[in-house]
Tab-separated table of C-alpha atoms in Angstrom:
chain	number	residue	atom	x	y	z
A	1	UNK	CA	50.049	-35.052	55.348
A	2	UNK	CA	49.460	-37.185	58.063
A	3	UNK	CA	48.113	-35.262	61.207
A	4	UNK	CA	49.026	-36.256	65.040
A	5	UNK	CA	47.680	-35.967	68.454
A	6	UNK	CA	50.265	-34.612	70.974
A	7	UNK	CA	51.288	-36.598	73.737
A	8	UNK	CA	52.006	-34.142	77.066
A	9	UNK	CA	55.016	-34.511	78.596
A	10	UNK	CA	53.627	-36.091	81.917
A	11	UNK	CA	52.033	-38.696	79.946
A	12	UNK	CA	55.100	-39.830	78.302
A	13	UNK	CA	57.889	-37.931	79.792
A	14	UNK	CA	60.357	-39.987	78.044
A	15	UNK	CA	59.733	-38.698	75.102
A	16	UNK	CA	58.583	-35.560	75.373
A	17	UNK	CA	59.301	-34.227	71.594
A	18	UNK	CA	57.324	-37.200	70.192
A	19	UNK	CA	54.212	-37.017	68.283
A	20	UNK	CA	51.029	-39.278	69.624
A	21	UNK	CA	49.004	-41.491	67.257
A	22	UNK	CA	48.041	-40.701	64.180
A	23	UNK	CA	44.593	-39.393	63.578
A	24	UNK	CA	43.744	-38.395	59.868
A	25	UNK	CA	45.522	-37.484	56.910
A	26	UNK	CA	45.190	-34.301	55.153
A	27	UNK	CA	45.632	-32.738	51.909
A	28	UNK	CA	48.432	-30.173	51.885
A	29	UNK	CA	49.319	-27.926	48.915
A	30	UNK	CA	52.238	-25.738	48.181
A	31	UNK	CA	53.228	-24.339	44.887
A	32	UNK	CA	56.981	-23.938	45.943
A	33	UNK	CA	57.417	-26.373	48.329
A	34	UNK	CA	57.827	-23.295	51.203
A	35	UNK	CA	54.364	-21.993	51.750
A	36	UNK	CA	51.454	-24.546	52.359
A	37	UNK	CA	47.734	-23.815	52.374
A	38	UNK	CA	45.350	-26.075	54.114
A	39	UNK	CA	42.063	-25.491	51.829
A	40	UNK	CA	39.912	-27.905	53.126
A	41	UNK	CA	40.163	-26.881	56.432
A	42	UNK	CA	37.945	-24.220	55.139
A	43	UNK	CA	34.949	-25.702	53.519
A	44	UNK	CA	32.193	-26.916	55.417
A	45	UNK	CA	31.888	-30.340	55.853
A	46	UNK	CA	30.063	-32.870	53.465
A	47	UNK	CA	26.794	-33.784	53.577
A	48	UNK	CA	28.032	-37.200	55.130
A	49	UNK	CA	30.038	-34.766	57.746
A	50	UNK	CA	33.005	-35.855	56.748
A	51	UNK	CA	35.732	-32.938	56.488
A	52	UNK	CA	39.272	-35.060	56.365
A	53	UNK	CA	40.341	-37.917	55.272
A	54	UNK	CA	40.471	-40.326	58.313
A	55	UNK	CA	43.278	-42.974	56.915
A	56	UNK	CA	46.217	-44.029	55.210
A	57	UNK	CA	45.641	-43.763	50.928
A	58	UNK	CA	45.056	-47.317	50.145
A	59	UNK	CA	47.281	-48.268	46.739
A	60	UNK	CA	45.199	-50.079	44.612
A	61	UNK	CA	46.476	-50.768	40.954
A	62	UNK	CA	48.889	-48.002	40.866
A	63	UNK	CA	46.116	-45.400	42.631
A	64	UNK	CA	46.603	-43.771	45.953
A	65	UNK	CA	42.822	-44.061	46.835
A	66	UNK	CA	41.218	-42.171	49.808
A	67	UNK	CA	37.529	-42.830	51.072
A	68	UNK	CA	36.297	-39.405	51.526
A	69	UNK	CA	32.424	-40.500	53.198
A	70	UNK	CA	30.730	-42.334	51.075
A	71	UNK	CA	33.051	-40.941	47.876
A	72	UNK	CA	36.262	-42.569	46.446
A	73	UNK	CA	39.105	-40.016	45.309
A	74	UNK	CA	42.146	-40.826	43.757
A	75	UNK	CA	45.221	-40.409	41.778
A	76	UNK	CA	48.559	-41.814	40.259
A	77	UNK	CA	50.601	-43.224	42.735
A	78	UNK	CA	53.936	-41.627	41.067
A	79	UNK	CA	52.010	-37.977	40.399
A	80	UNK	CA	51.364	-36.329	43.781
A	81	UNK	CA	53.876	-33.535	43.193
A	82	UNK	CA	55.527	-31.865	39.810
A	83	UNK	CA	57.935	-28.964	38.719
A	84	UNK	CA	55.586	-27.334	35.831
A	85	UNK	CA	55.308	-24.270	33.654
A	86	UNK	CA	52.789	-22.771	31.685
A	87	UNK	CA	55.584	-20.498	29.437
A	88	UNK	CA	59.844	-21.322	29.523
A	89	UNK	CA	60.913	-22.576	32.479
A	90	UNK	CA	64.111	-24.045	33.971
A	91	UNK	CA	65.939	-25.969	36.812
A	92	UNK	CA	68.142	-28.532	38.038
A	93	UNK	CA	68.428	-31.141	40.029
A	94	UNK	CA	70.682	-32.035	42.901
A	95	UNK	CA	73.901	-33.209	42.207
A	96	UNK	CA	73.911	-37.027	42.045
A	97	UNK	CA	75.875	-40.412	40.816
A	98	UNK	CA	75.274	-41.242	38.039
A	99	UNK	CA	73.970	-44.968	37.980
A	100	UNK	CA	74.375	-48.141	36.072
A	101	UNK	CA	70.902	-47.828	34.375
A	102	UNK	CA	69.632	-44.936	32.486
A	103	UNK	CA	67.733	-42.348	33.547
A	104	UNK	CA	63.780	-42.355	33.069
A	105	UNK	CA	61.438	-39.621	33.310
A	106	UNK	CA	57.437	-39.610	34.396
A	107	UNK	CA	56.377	-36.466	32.774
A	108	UNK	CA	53.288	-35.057	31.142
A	109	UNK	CA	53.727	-33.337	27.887
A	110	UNK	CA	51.734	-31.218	27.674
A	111	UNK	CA	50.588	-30.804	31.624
A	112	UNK	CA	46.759	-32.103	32.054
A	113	UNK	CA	46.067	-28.267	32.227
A	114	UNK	CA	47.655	-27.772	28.957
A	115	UNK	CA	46.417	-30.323	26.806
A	116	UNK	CA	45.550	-27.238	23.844
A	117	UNK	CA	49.616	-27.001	23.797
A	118	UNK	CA	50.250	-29.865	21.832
A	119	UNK	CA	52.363	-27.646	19.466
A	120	UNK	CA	54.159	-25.667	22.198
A	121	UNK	CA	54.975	-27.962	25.095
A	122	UNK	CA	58.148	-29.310	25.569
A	123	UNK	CA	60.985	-30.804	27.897
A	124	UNK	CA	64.824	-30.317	27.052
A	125	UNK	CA	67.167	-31.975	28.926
A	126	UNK	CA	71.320	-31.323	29.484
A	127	UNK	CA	73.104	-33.390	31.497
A	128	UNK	CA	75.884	-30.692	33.500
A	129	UNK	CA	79.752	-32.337	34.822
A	130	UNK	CA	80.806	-31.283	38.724
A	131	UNK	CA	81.436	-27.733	37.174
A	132	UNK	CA	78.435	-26.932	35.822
A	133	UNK	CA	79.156	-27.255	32.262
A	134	UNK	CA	77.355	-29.175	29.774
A	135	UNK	CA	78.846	-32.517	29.080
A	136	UNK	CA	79.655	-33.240	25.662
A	137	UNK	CA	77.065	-35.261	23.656
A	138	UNK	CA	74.691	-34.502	26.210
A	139	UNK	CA	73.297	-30.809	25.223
A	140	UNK	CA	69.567	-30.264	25.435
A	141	UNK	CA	68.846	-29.788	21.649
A	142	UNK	CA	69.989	-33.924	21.802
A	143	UNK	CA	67.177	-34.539	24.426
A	144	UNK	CA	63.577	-33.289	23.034
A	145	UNK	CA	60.401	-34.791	24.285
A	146	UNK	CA	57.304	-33.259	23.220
A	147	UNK	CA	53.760	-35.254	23.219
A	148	UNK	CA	54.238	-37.697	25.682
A	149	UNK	CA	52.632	-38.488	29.139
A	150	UNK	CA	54.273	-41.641	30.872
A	151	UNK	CA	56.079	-42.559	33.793
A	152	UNK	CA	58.696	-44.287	32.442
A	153	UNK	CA	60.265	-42.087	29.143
A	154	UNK	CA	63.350	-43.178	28.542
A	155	UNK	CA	65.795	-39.979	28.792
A	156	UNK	CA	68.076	-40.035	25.341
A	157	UNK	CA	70.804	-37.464	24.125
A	158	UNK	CA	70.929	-39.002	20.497
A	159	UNK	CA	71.617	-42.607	20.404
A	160	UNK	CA	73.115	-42.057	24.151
A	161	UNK	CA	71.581	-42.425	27.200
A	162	UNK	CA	73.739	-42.097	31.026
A	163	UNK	CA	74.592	-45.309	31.228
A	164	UNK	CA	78.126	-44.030	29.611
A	165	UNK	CA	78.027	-41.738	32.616
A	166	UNK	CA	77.845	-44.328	35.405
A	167	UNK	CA	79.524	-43.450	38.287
A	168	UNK	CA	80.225	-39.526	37.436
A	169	UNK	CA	78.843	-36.865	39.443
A	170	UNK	CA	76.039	-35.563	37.133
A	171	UNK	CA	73.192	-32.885	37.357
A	172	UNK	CA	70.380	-32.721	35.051
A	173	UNK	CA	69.047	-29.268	34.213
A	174	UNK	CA	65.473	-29.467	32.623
A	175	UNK	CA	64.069	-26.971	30.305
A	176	UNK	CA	60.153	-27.016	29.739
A	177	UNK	CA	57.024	-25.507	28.111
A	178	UNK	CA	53.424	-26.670	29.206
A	179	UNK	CA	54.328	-29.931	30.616
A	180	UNK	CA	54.494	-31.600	34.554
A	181	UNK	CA	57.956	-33.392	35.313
A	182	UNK	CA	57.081	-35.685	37.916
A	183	UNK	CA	60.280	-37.744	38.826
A	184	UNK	CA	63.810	-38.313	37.649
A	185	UNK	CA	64.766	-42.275	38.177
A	186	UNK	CA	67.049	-44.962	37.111
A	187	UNK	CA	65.570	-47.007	34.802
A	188	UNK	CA	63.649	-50.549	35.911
A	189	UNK	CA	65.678	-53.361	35.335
């Protein structure tokens, strides 16, 4: 999260809602998206006194990188949030287009905190019409992935993929076991 400075409104009474510069970024976590703890607001600083981040993540060879002091932290640039779950899970997406291209997935199967579930982890997926129903040739028993961690896993009902669905109004409802879904995307060309 990027962090502001206010600007008072007789400083810039033109825009009076408006944030002022930005002056660190900041790690924010929520497990649902609706509550959001700020945990390093907590500790005390480093031995270097540095307590937050104080710039943009640099992107360096697909790594958001932050200089934390005199330490370098980083991660995948495509892996900074996930749907996940430790037993059965499900969900859906949005309703959306289908596009031209198929669909990809970045997923981890198992999740990096599940890597003793090789022989239980698991994402199903079932591609649902405008009404909710499952569209034919496109039933989650068709769509298994199990063992894989990549961003780019081609999503496959059989030998189909969505491409035979361009242009339809689609959702895709997910079904999982020990495993990270990171992103839903079409396919590069």
């Amino acid at each position: 999260m990027l962090n502001y400075a206010a600007i008072p409104d007789p400083v810039n009474p033109k825009f009076p809602d408006k944030h002022g510069p930005q002056i660190d970024t900041e790690w924010w976590f929520s497990r649902e998206g609706l509550k959001w703890s700020r945990p390093f607001r907590d500790l005390d600083a480093t031995p270097d006194g540095v307590r937050i981040i104080s710039h943009n993540p640099m992107i360096i060879g697909g790594k958001l990188l932050f200089n934390f002091g005199n330490r370098l932290f980083g991660l995948p640039e495509d892996r900074i949030t996930y749907a996940a779950a430790r037993a059965n899970a499900e969900f859906s997406t949005v309703e959306f287009t289908a596009p031209a291209r198929p669909l990809t997935l970045n997923a981890a199967i198992p999740s990096p905190d599940r890597l003793h579930a090789t022989n239980q982890c698991y994402v199903m997926v079932a591609a649902l019409d405008e009404q909710g129903s499952v569209v034919a040739g496109f039933e989650r028993e068709r769509c298994i992935l199990r063992n894989v961690d990549a961003m780019d896993l081609p999503l496959h009902w059989g030998d189909k993929d969505t491409q035979s669905l361009a242009g339809k109004k689609l959702r895709l409802r997910f079904f999982l076991r020990a495993a990270r879904i990171y992103s839903v995307r079409e396919a590069a060309r």
